[in-house]
CSV table of C-alpha atoms and ligand atoms in Angstrom, one decimal:
chain,number,residue,atom,x,y,z
O,1,UNK,CA,0.4,-0.1,-0.1
O,2,UNK,CA,0.6,3.5,-0.9
O,3,UNK,CA,1.1,6.3,2.5
O,4,UNK,CA,-0.7,9.1,2.9
O,5,UNK,CA,2.2,11.0,3.6
O,6,UNK,CA,3.1,10.1,-0.1
O,7,UNK,CA,1.4,13.3,-1.2
O,8,UNK,CA,3.3,15.6,0.7
O,9,UNK,CA,6.6,14.2,-0.8
O,10,UNK,CA,9.0,16.4,-2.7
O,11,UNK,CA,7.9,15.2,-5.8
O,12,UNK,CA,4.7,15.8,-5.8
O,13,UNK,CA,5.4,19.6,-4.3
O,14,UNK,CA,7.5,19.9,-7.8
O,15,UNK,CA,4.0,18.6,-9.4
O,16,UNK,CA,2.1,21.5,-7.7
O,17,UNK,CA,5.1,24.4,-8.6
O,18,UNK,CA,4.7,23.0,-12.9
O,19,UNK,CA,1.1,22.2,-13.2
O,20,UNK,CA,-2.0,22.1,-10.1
O,21,UNK,CA,-5.0,24.8,-11.6
O,22,UNK,CA,-4.3,27.8,-9.7
O,23,UNK,CA,-8.0,27.9,-8.4
O,24,UNK,CA,-8.7,24.5,-7.2
O,25,UNK,CA,-5.2,24.0,-5.8
O,26,UNK,CA,-6.3,22.3,-2.1
O,27,UNK,CA,-8.8,20.4,-4.2
O,28,UNK,CA,-6.2,18.4,-6.0
O,29,UNK,CA,-4.5,15.0,-4.9
O,30,UNK,CA,-1.0,13.5,-6.4
O,31,UNK,CA,-0.5,10.1,-6.1
O,32,UNK,CA,3.0,8.4,-7.0
O,33,UNK,CA,2.9,5.4,-8.2
O,34,UNK,CA,6.5,4.7,-9.5
O,35,UNK,CA,7.6,7.1,-12.5
O,36,UNK,CA,4.3,8.2,-12.5
O,37,UNK,CA,2.3,10.7,-10.6
O,38,UNK,CA,-1.6,10.8,-11.0
O,39,UNK,CA,-2.6,14.0,-10.0
O,40,UNK,CA,-6.8,13.9,-9.4
O,41,UNK,CA,-9.3,16.9,-9.3
O,42,UNK,CA,-9.9,19.4,-11.6
O,43,UNK,CA,-12.0,22.9,-13.0
O,44,UNK,CA,-13.8,24.3,-10.0
O,45,UNK,CA,-17.2,26.0,-10.9
O,46,UNK,CA,-16.4,28.0,-7.2
O,47,UNK,CA,-17.9,25.4,-5.1
O,48,UNK,CA,-17.5,22.2,-6.3
O,49,UNK,CA,-14.6,20.3,-8.0
O,50,UNK,CA,-14.9,18.1,-11.4
O,51,UNK,CA,-12.8,14.8,-10.9
O,52,UNK,CA,-10.0,14.7,-13.9
O,53,UNK,CA,-7.7,12.4,-14.1
O,54,UNK,CA,-3.8,13.1,-15.4
O,55,UNK,CA,-0.9,11.8,-15.0
O,56,UNK,CA,2.8,13.4,-14.2
O,57,UNK,CA,5.9,11.1,-15.8
O,58,UNK,CA,8.7,12.6,-13.7
O,59,UNK,CA,11.3,10.9,-15.9
O,60,UNK,CA,10.2,13.1,-18.5
O,61,UNK,CA,8.6,16.0,-17.3
O,62,UNK,CA,5.8,15.9,-18.9
O,63,UNK,CA,2.3,15.5,-18.8
O,64,UNK,CA,-0.6,13.3,-20.1
O,65,UNK,CA,-4.5,12.4,-19.9
O,66,UNK,CA,-5.3,9.1,-19.6
O,67,UNK,CA,-8.2,6.9,-21.0
O,68,UNK,CA,-11.1,7.6,-18.5
O,69,UNK,CA,-13.1,4.5,-18.6
O,70,UNK,CA,-16.5,3.5,-15.9
O,71,UNK,CA,-18.9,6.7,-14.8
O,72,UNK,CA,-16.5,9.3,-12.7
O,73,UNK,CA,-17.8,10.2,-9.7
O,74,UNK,CA,-20.4,13.8,-9.7
O,75,UNK,CA,-18.3,17.0,-8.6
O,76,UNK,CA,-17.6,17.3,-4.8
O,77,UNK,CA,-15.9,19.4,-2.2
O,78,UNK,CA,-12.5,18.0,-1.8
O,79,UNK,CA,-11.5,14.8,-2.2
O,80,UNK,CA,-8.6,12.6,0.1
O,81,UNK,CA,-6.3,9.8,-2.4
O,82,UNK,CA,-4.9,6.7,-0.6
O,83,UNK,CA,-3.2,4.3,-3.1
O,84,UNK,CA,-3.9,0.8,-2.4
O,85,UNK,CA,-1.8,-2.3,-3.4
O,86,UNK,CA,-0.3,-0.3,-6.0
O,87,UNK,CA,-3.4,-0.9,-8.2
O,88,UNK,CA,-5.9,1.2,-6.8
O,89,UNK,CA,-6.8,5.2,-6.0
O,90,UNK,CA,-9.2,5.2,-2.4
O,91,UNK,CA,-10.8,8.5,-3.3
O,92,UNK,CA,-12.9,9.3,-0.7
O,93,UNK,CA,-15.9,12.1,-1.9
O,94,UNK,CA,-15.6,15.2,0.9
O,95,UNK,CA,-19.3,15.9,2.6
O,96,UNK,CA,-21.1,13.1,0.4
O,97,UNK,CA,-23.2,11.0,1.6
O,98,UNK,CA,-22.7,7.3,2.8
O,99,UNK,CA,-23.2,5.5,-1.0
O,100,UNK,CA,-21.1,8.3,-3.1
O,101,UNK,CA,-18.6,8.9,-1.1
O,102,UNK,CA,-16.1,5.9,-1.7
O,103,UNK,CA,-14.7,5.6,-5.6
O,104,UNK,CA,-11.8,4.3,-6.5
O,105,UNK,CA,-9.4,4.9,-9.4
O,106,UNK,CA,-8.1,1.7,-11.3
O,107,UNK,CA,-4.6,2.5,-12.6
O,108,UNK,CA,-2.7,-1.0,-12.8
O,109,UNK,CA,-5.4,-3.8,-12.7
O,110,UNK,CA,-5.6,-7.0,-14.4
O,111,UNK,CA,-8.6,-5.1,-16.2
O,112,UNK,CA,-6.6,-2.1,-16.8
O,113,UNK,CA,-3.8,-3.9,-18.3
O,114,UNK,CA,-6.1,-5.7,-20.5
O,115,UNK,CA,-7.4,-2.5,-21.4
O,116,UNK,CA,-3.9,-0.7,-22.1
O,117,UNK,CA,-3.0,-3.9,-24.5
O,118,UNK,CA,-6.7,-3.7,-26.6
O,119,UNK,CA,-6.5,0.1,-26.6
O,120,UNK,CA,-3.4,0.8,-27.1
O,121,UNK,CA,-2.9,3.6,-24.9
O,122,UNK,CA,-2.7,4.7,-21.1
O,123,UNK,CA,-6.0,3.2,-19.5
O,124,UNK,CA,-7.5,4.8,-16.0
O,125,UNK,CA,-10.5,3.4,-14.4
O,126,UNK,CA,-13.5,4.8,-12.1
O,127,UNK,CA,-15.2,1.9,-10.0
O,128,UNK,CA,-18.0,3.0,-7.2
O,129,UNK,CA,-17.5,2.0,-4.0
O,130,UNK,CA,-20.7,-0.2,-2.6
O,131,UNK,CA,-21.0,-0.8,1.1
O,132,UNK,CA,-21.5,-4.3,2.1
O,133,UNK,CA,-21.4,-7.9,0.6
O,134,UNK,CA,-24.0,-7.4,-1.8
O,135,UNK,CA,-24.4,-10.7,-3.3
O,136,UNK,CA,-22.8,-11.7,-6.9
O,137,UNK,CA,-24.3,-10.5,-10.3
O,138,UNK,CA,-25.2,-13.8,-12.0
O,139,UNK,CA,-24.7,-14.7,-15.4
O,140,UNK,CA,-27.2,-17.3,-17.2
O,141,UNK,CA,-26.4,-18.9,-20.3
O,142,UNK,CA,-27.4,-21.2,-22.6
O,143,UNK,CA,-28.9,-22.1,-26.1
O,144,UNK,CA,-31.6,-20.4,-27.6
O,145,UNK,CA,-34.7,-21.4,-27.1
O,146,UNK,CA,-34.0,-23.7,-23.5
O,147,UNK,CA,-36.0,-21.0,-21.4
O,148,UNK,CA,-33.6,-18.4,-19.6
O,149,UNK,CA,-35.3,-15.7,-20.4
O,150,UNK,CA,-38.7,-17.8,-18.6
O,151,UNK,CA,-36.8,-18.8,-15.8
O,152,UNK,CA,-35.4,-15.6,-15.6
O,153,UNK,CA,-38.7,-13.4,-15.7
O,154,UNK,CA,-40.3,-15.9,-13.3
O,155,UNK,CA,-37.4,-15.1,-10.5
O,156,UNK,CA,-38.0,-11.2,-11.4
O,157,UNK,CA,-41.7,-11.5,-11.2
O,158,UNK,CA,-41.2,-13.3,-8.0
O,159,UNK,CA,-38.3,-11.2,-6.1
O,160,UNK,CA,-39.0,-7.7,-8.3
O,161,UNK,CA,-37.2,-5.7,-5.2
O,162,UNK,CA,-34.0,-8.0,-5.1
O,163,UNK,CA,-33.6,-8.6,-9.1
O,164,UNK,CA,-32.6,-6.7,-11.9
O,165,UNK,CA,-32.2,-7.4,-15.2
O,166,UNK,CA,-28.4,-5.8,-17.5
O,167,UNK,CA,-30.6,-4.7,-20.3
O,168,UNK,CA,-28.0,-6.0,-23.0
O,169,UNK,CA,-27.7,-3.7,-26.4
O,170,UNK,CA,-28.1,-5.8,-29.9
O,171,UNK,CA,-27.9,-5.4,-33.3
O,172,UNK,CA,-31.1,-7.2,-34.0
O,173,UNK,CA,-34.0,-6.3,-35.1
O,174,UNK,CA,-36.5,-6.1,-32.0
O,175,UNK,CA,-39.8,-8.8,-32.0
O,176,UNK,CA,-43.2,-8.1,-31.4
O,177,UNK,CA,-43.8,-6.7,-28.2
O,178,UNK,CA,-40.0,-6.0,-27.2
O,179,UNK,CA,-39.7,-2.7,-26.0
O,180,UNK,CA,-36.3,-0.9,-26.5
O,181,UNK,CA,-34.6,-0.5,-23.2
O,182,UNK,CA,-36.5,-3.3,-21.6
O,183,UNK,CA,-35.5,-6.3,-23.4
O,184,UNK,CA,-32.9,-5.0,-25.0
O,185,UNK,CA,-31.2,-1.4,-26.4
O,186,UNK,CA,-31.7,-2.0,-29.9
O,187,UNK,CA,-28.9,-0.1,-31.8
O,188,UNK,CA,-27.5,0.2,-35.0
O,189,UNK,CA,-24.2,-2.3,-35.7
O,190,UNK,CA,-21.0,1.0,-36.5
O,191,UNK,CA,-22.7,3.0,-33.3
O,192,UNK,CA,-22.5,-0.3,-30.9
O,193,UNK,CA,-18.3,-1.4,-32.5
O,194,UNK,CA,-18.2,2.7,-32.1
O,195,UNK,CA,-18.8,2.3,-28.4
O,196,UNK,CA,-17.5,-0.6,-28.2
O,197,UNK,CA,-14.1,0.7,-29.2
O,198,UNK,CA,-14.5,3.2,-26.9
O,199,UNK,CA,-14.6,0.7,-22.9
O,200,UNK,CA,-18.6,1.2,-22.8
O,201,UNK,CA,-18.8,-2.8,-22.8
O,202,UNK,CA,-18.3,-5.2,-19.9
O,203,UNK,CA,-18.6,-7.8,-22.8
O,204,UNK,CA,-19.4,-8.3,-26.7
O,205,UNK,CA,-19.6,-11.2,-28.8
O,206,UNK,CA,-21.3,-12.2,-32.7
O,207,UNK,CA,-24.5,-14.3,-32.0
O,208,UNK,CA,-26.5,-15.7,-34.3
O,209,UNK,CA,-25.2,-13.0,-36.9
O,210,UNK,CA,-25.9,-10.2,-34.9
O,211,UNK,CA,-23.5,-8.5,-32.3
O,212,UNK,CA,-24.4,-8.8,-28.6
O,213,UNK,CA,-22.9,-7.2,-25.9
O,214,UNK,CA,-23.0,-5.8,-22.2
O,215,UNK,CA,-22.7,-2.5,-21.3
O,216,UNK,CA,-21.0,-1.9,-18.2
O,217,UNK,CA,-23.8,0.8,-17.3
O,218,UNK,CA,-26.5,-1.5,-17.8
O,219,UNK,CA,-25.1,-3.1,-14.8
O,220,UNK,CA,-24.2,-0.6,-13.1
O,221,UNK,CA,-27.3,1.0,-13.3
O,222,UNK,CA,-29.2,-2.4,-11.1
O,223,UNK,CA,-26.1,-2.3,-8.7
O,224,UNK,CA,-27.2,1.7,-8.2
O,225,UNK,CA,-30.4,0.4,-7.3
O,226,UNK,CA,-29.2,-1.7,-5.1
O,227,UNK,CA,-30.8,-5.0,-6.5
O,228,UNK,CA,-28.5,-8.0,-7.6
O,229,UNK,CA,-28.0,-7.8,-11.2
O,230,UNK,CA,-29.1,-10.8,-14.4
O,231,UNK,CA,-27.5,-11.3,-17.1
O,232,UNK,CA,-28.7,-13.5,-19.9
O,233,UNK,CA,-25.9,-13.6,-22.2
O,234,UNK,CA,-24.6,-15.8,-24.4
O,235,UNK,CA,-21.4,-18.7,-23.5
O,236,UNK,CA,-18.8,-16.6,-25.4
O,237,UNK,CA,-19.9,-13.4,-23.4
O,238,UNK,CA,-19.9,-15.7,-20.2
O,239,UNK,CA,-16.5,-16.7,-20.8
O,240,UNK,CA,-15.4,-12.6,-21.4
O,241,UNK,CA,-17.3,-11.7,-17.5
O,242,UNK,CA,-15.5,-14.7,-16.6
O,243,UNK,CA,-12.1,-12.9,-16.4
O,244,UNK,CA,-13.6,-9.5,-16.1
O,245,UNK,CA,-13.3,-8.3,-12.2
O,246,UNK,CA,-17.5,-8.8,-11.9
O,247,UNK,CA,-16.9,-12.1,-9.9
O,248,UNK,CA,-20.2,-13.1,-10.6
O,249,UNK,CA,-22.1,-17.1,-10.5
O,250,UNK,CA,-22.4,-18.3,-13.9
O,251,UNK,CA,-25.6,-21.1,-14.1
O,252,UNK,CA,-25.9,-23.0,-17.7
O,253,UNK,CA,-29.1,-24.4,-18.5
O,254,UNK,CA,-29.5,-27.0,-20.4
O,255,UNK,CA,-32.5,-28.6,-22.6
O,256,UNK,CA,-33.2,-32.5,-21.4
O,257,UNK,CA,-33.2,-33.3,-25.3
O,258,UNK,CA,-31.5,-31.9,-29.0
O,259,UNK,CA,-35.0,-32.0,-29.7
O,260,UNK,CA,-37.2,-30.3,-27.2
O,261,UNK,CA,-35.2,-27.9,-27.8
O,262,UNK,CA,-36.1,-27.2,-31.3
O,263,UNK,CA,-39.3,-28.2,-30.5
O,264,UNK,CA,-39.4,-25.4,-27.9
O,265,UNK,CA,-37.8,-22.8,-30.8
O,266,UNK,CA,-39.8,-23.4,-33.3
O,267,UNK,CA,-43.0,-23.0,-31.0
O,268,UNK,CA,-42.0,-19.5,-29.7
O,269,UNK,CA,-42.5,-18.7,-33.4
O,270,UNK,CA,-40.1,-16.1,-32.8
O,271,UNK,CA,-37.4,-16.5,-35.9
O,272,UNK,CA,-37.3,-17.6,-39.5
O,273,UNK,CA,-36.9,-20.7,-40.4
O,274,UNK,CA,-33.2,-20.1,-41.9
O,275,UNK,CA,-32.5,-18.2,-38.4
O,276,UNK,CA,-33.9,-21.6,-36.0
O,277,UNK,CA,-31.6,-23.4,-38.4
O,278,UNK,CA,-28.6,-21.2,-37.4
O,279,UNK,CA,-29.6,-21.3,-33.9
O,280,UNK,CA,-30.0,-25.1,-33.8
O,281,UNK,CA,-26.8,-25.4,-35.6
O,282,UNK,CA,-25.3,-23.1,-32.5
O,283,UNK,CA,-26.6,-25.0,-30.0
O,284,UNK,CA,-24.7,-27.9,-30.8
O,285,UNK,CA,-21.2,-25.9,-30.1
O,286,UNK,CA,-22.6,-24.2,-26.8
O,287,UNK,CA,-24.1,-27.2,-25.1
O,288,UNK,CA,-20.4,-29.1,-25.5
O,289,UNK,CA,-18.9,-25.8,-23.9
O,290,UNK,CA,-21.6,-25.4,-21.8
O,291,UNK,CA,-21.6,-28.8,-20.2
O,292,UNK,CA,-17.2,-29.1,-19.9
O,293,UNK,CA,-15.8,-26.0,-20.2
O,294,UNK,CA,-15.5,-25.9,-16.9
O,295,UNK,CA,-16.5,-22.1,-17.6
O,296,UNK,CA,-20.1,-22.4,-15.0
O,297,UNK,CA,-20.4,-23.1,-11.5
O,298,UNK,CA,-23.7,-24.9,-11.9
O,299,UNK,CA,-25.5,-26.4,-14.7
O,300,UNK,CA,-29.4,-26.9,-14.5
O,301,UNK,CA,-31.1,-28.6,-17.0
O,302,UNK,CA,-34.7,-27.4,-17.6
O,303,UNK,CA,-36.7,-30.5,-18.6
O,304,UNK,CA,-39.8,-29.3,-15.6
O,305,UNK,CA,-39.9,-25.6,-16.1
O,306,UNK,CA,-41.4,-25.8,-12.2
O,307,UNK,CA,-39.0,-28.1,-10.8
O,308,UNK,CA,-36.0,-26.3,-12.3
O,309,UNK,CA,-36.6,-23.2,-11.5
O,310,UNK,CA,-37.0,-24.0,-7.7
O,311,UNK,CA,-33.2,-25.5,-8.2
O,312,UNK,CA,-32.3,-22.8,-9.3
O,313,UNK,CA,-34.1,-20.8,-6.0
O,314,UNK,CA,-32.0,-22.5,-4.3
O,315,UNK,CA,-28.9,-23.4,-6.2
O,316,UNK,CA,-28.8,-19.2,-5.3
O,317,UNK,CA,-29.6,-19.5,-1.3
O,318,UNK,CA,-32.3,-16.8,-1.3
O,319,UNK,CA,-32.6,-16.9,1.7
O,320,UNK,CA,-29.8,-17.1,3.2
O,321,UNK,CA,-28.8,-14.2,1.1
O,322,UNK,CA,-30.9,-11.9,2.4
O,323,UNK,CA,-30.3,-13.3,5.9
O,324,UNK,CA,-27.0,-12.1,5.0
O,325,UNK,CA,-27.4,-9.2,2.9
O,326,UNK,CA,-29.5,-7.9,6.5
O,327,UNK,CA,-27.2,-8.8,9.0
O,328,UNK,CA,-24.2,-7.0,7.2
O,329,UNK,CA,-25.8,-4.0,6.8
O,330,UNK,CA,-26.8,-3.5,11.1
O,331,UNK,CA,-23.1,-3.8,11.3
O,332,UNK,CA,-22.2,-0.7,9.5
O,333,UNK,CA,-22.4,2.9,10.3
O,334,UNK,CA,-23.4,6.1,8.0
O,335,UNK,CA,-20.5,8.3,9.0
O,336,UNK,CA,-20.6,12.0,7.3
O,337,UNK,CA,-16.9,11.9,5.7
O,338,UNK,CA,-14.5,14.0,7.4
O,339,UNK,CA,-11.3,16.5,7.7
O,340,UNK,CA,-8.8,13.8,7.1
O,341,UNK,CA,-7.6,10.1,6.2
O,342,UNK,CA,-4.7,8.1,7.0
O,343,UNK,CA,-4.5,4.2,6.6
O,344,UNK,CA,-3.2,1.4,8.4
O,345,UNK,CA,-3.1,-1.9,6.7
O,346,UNK,CA,-6.1,-1.8,4.2
O,347,UNK,CA,-8.1,0.1,6.8
O,348,UNK,CA,-8.2,3.6,6.8
O,349,UNK,CA,-9.2,5.8,9.0
O,350,UNK,CA,-11.4,8.8,9.3
O,351,UNK,CA,-11.6,11.7,11.8
O,352,UNK,CA,-14.9,13.5,11.6
O,353,UNK,CA,-15.5,16.6,13.0
O,354,UNK,CA,-18.1,16.5,15.5
O,355,UNK,CA,-20.7,19.2,14.3
O,356,UNK,CA,-21.8,16.3,12.0
O,357,UNK,CA,-22.2,14.1,14.3
O,358,UNK,CA,-24.0,16.6,17.1
O,359,UNK,CA,-21.1,15.6,19.5
O,360,UNK,CA,-18.1,17.9,21.1
O,361,UNK,CA,-15.0,15.8,20.8
O,362,UNK,CA,-13.8,14.0,17.4
O,363,UNK,CA,-14.4,10.9,16.3
O,364,UNK,CA,-13.0,8.3,14.0
O,365,UNK,CA,-14.0,6.0,12.0
O,366,UNK,CA,-12.8,2.8,10.0
O,367,UNK,CA,-12.6,2.2,6.1
O,368,UNK,CA,-12.3,-1.1,5.7
O,369,UNK,CA,-11.0,-2.4,1.8
O,370,UNK,CA,-9.1,-5.7,3.0
O,371,UNK,CA,-12.1,-8.1,1.1
O,372,UNK,CA,-13.6,-5.7,-1.6
O,373,UNK,CA,-14.8,-7.6,-4.6
O,374,UNK,CA,-15.3,-6.8,-7.9
O,375,UNK,CA,-14.1,-3.7,-9.6
O,376,UNK,CA,-14.4,-1.7,-12.5
O,377,UNK,CA,-15.8,-2.3,-15.0
O,378,UNK,CA,-18.6,-1.6,-12.8
O,379,UNK,CA,-18.5,-1.6,-9.2
O,380,UNK,CA,-16.0,-2.6,-6.1
O,381,UNK,CA,-18.7,-4.1,-3.5
O,382,UNK,CA,-17.5,-5.7,-0.1
O,383,UNK,CA,-16.2,-2.0,2.0
O,384,UNK,CA,-16.8,-1.7,5.3
O,385,UNK,CA,-17.3,1.0,7.7
O,386,UNK,CA,-17.7,1.1,11.4
O,387,UNK,CA,-17.1,3.1,14.4
O,388,UNK,CA,-13.7,2.9,16.9
O,389,UNK,CA,-12.1,4.8,19.6
O,390,UNK,CA,-8.4,4.6,18.5
O,391,UNK,CA,-7.7,5.8,21.9
O,392,UNK,CA,-9.6,3.0,24.5
O,393,UNK,CA,-6.9,0.3,24.4
O,394,UNK,CA,-4.2,2.0,22.7
O,395,UNK,CA,-4.4,-0.3,19.5
O,396,UNK,CA,-3.7,2.2,17.4
O,397,UNK,CA,-0.9,3.8,16.0
O,398,UNK,CA,-2.2,7.0,13.8
O,399,UNK,CA,-1.1,8.8,11.3
O,400,UNK,CA,-2.9,11.7,9.4
O,401,UNK,CA,-2.6,14.1,7.0
O,402,UNK,CA,-4.1,16.9,8.8
A,1,ATP,N1,-39.2,-26.2,-19.4
A,1,ATP,C1,-40.4,-25.8,-20.0
A,1,ATP,N2,-40.9,-26.6,-20.8
A,1,ATP,C2,-41.4,-26.8,-21.7
A,1,ATP,N3,-41.9,-24.8,-22.4
A,1,ATP,C3,-40.7,-24.5,-22.3
A,1,ATP,C4,-39.6,-24.2,-20.7
A,1,ATP,N4,-39.0,-23.0,-20.9
A,1,ATP,C5,-39.7,-22.7,-21.1
A,1,ATP,N5,-40.0,-22.8,-22.4
A,1,ATP,C6,-41.1,-22.2,-23.5
A,1,ATP,O1,-39.6,-22.2,-24.4
A,1,ATP,C7,-39.9,-20.7,-25.4
A,1,ATP,C8,-37.6,-20.5,-25.4
A,1,ATP,O2,-38.0,-20.2,-24.8
A,1,ATP,P1,-36.9,-18.7,-23.8
A,1,ATP,O3,-37.7,-17.8,-24.9
A,1,ATP,O4,-37.3,-18.5,-22.6
A,1,ATP,O5,-35.9,-19.4,-24.3
A,1,ATP,P2,-34.2,-18.0,-24.2
A,1,ATP,O6,-33.6,-19.3,-23.6
A,1,ATP,O7,-34.8,-17.0,-23.1
A,1,ATP,O8,-34.0,-18.1,-25.3
A,1,ATP,P3,-32.9,-16.8,-26.5
A,1,ATP,O9,-32.2,-17.1,-25.6
A,1,ATP,O10,-33.6,-17.1,-28.0
A,1,ATP,O11,-33.7,-15.6,-25.9
A,1,ATP,C9,-40.4,-20.3,-24.8
A,1,ATP,O12,-42.0,-20.5,-25.4
A,1,ATP,C10,-40.5,-20.9,-23.3
A,1,ATP,O13,-42.2,-20.4,-23.0
A,2,LIG,N1,-22.8,-12.0,-25.6
A,2,LIG,C1,-23.8,-11.9,-25.3
A,2,LIG,N2,-25.1,-12.8,-25.2
A,2,LIG,C2,-26.4,-11.7,-25.2
A,2,LIG,C3,-26.3,-10.9,-24.8
A,2,LIG,N3,-27.8,-10.8,-24.6
A,2,LIG,C4,-28.1,-11.9,-25.2
A,2,LIG,N4,-27.4,-12.3,-25.2
A,2,LIG,C5,-27.1,-14.0,-26.0
A,2,LIG,O1,-28.3,-13.9,-27.7
A,2,LIG,C6,-28.8,-14.7,-27.8
A,2,LIG,C7,-30.1,-14.6,-28.1
A,2,LIG,O2,-30.8,-13.9,-27.8
A,2,LIG,P1,-32.6,-13.6,-28.0
A,2,LIG,O3,-32.6,-12.6,-27.6
A,2,LIG,O4,-32.1,-12.9,-29.9
A,2,LIG,O5,-33.2,-14.4,-28.7
A,2,LIG,C8,-29.4,-15.3,-26.4
A,2,LIG,O6,-27.9,-16.7,-26.2
A,2,LIG,C9,-29.0,-14.5,-25.5
A,2,LIG,O7,-28.2,-15.3,-24.1
A,2,LIG,C10,-25.0,-9.9,-24.2
A,2,LIG,O8,-25.3,-8.7,-24.1
A,2,LIG,N5,-24.4,-10.3,-24.8
């Protein structure tokens, strides 16, 4: 982990001298990682500051602006920055709500290294910190016509406040009764291809002759609504999500037989004969991959719909997850973000002024990021925050940046 004190080192003073905006001084932070200094903050409208990123290269003395992926934090009245594990910078927004206080700028995670290779430019990525151990997103795959959509609809209908559907983008034409923005975001190939190049997608694949993809936003919208995200994607997409940081549960749905799959696909009556043939042909390969690749955590056979649905609910451990979520939220506190932060291992110490809490002394909170999960693209989950009295038993050797 980096050190908070680095913010005030000689190197950084030099950067402040050459490059920080004078009106924004005091709002920008500088975090050193090797020969790079990440300067975070930006133009000010007087009361708030937009959070931009630029990089100072110590070896060349030059500035660069990296490609920034993900949704950036909304403007704030200032922030603190702490480097974690040389791979991500924790940003704590001042005077923000508990839901919006912790953000991560990934600068050297596996996702960033991968994106650098793909996009061939310098990349950083934002992900919002989500408190508590929200249950993992669910990826559901299986051949066309096996009943994925039917099972997902049942789940969403029975647990409307628990699950949210990741609305994919596709270049295929809408079917009767399919609504744009609800079933899919229907789009043009050239537009979608550009958005893929711009890093807006978690995954995308060519499926049955059309382009399909899960945008980062589609997953984030569900997380923001406090719901567990369900992705209905093909096996190629599942493979991409597996190597991403989404940290999902992967479920493959099989038909009881190939004949039954064909029967269901034809009975649905949504495809032309040519399209049915293409989907059945692809189904053979998907079934082979799904059953044998080790990609999936669970395989369910959708023979009798109700039986399969009950198995799905069981493996999702719905009751257990609900209990766990409730217990977790009871332990956490809503601290207003305070005046100074410092670090202890994977824990960030936050000092809040008493006025915000209605007491006379200072108040201390620990923001625990030791077991964070996920990350860009998407949300960084598993942040915990709790109150402490650091002077009570002398166990914390506190250094603060104030
Ligand atoms: N267990 C089942 N028994 C009989 N019919 C089923 C069963 N499950 C789903 N179906 C029917 O099979 C058809 C295909 O189901 P569905 O549209 O949910 O498949 P899908 O896997 O989502 O397909 P796609 O990948 O093409 O979107 C539908 O008409 C649905 O009502
Ligand atoms: N890789 C992705 N596959 C997706 C996505 N959204 C849907 N799909 C898969 O496409 C086929 C066909 O769907 P249909 O609606 O045209 O019948 C099916 O297997 C879906 O799972 C996506 O975002 N990415």
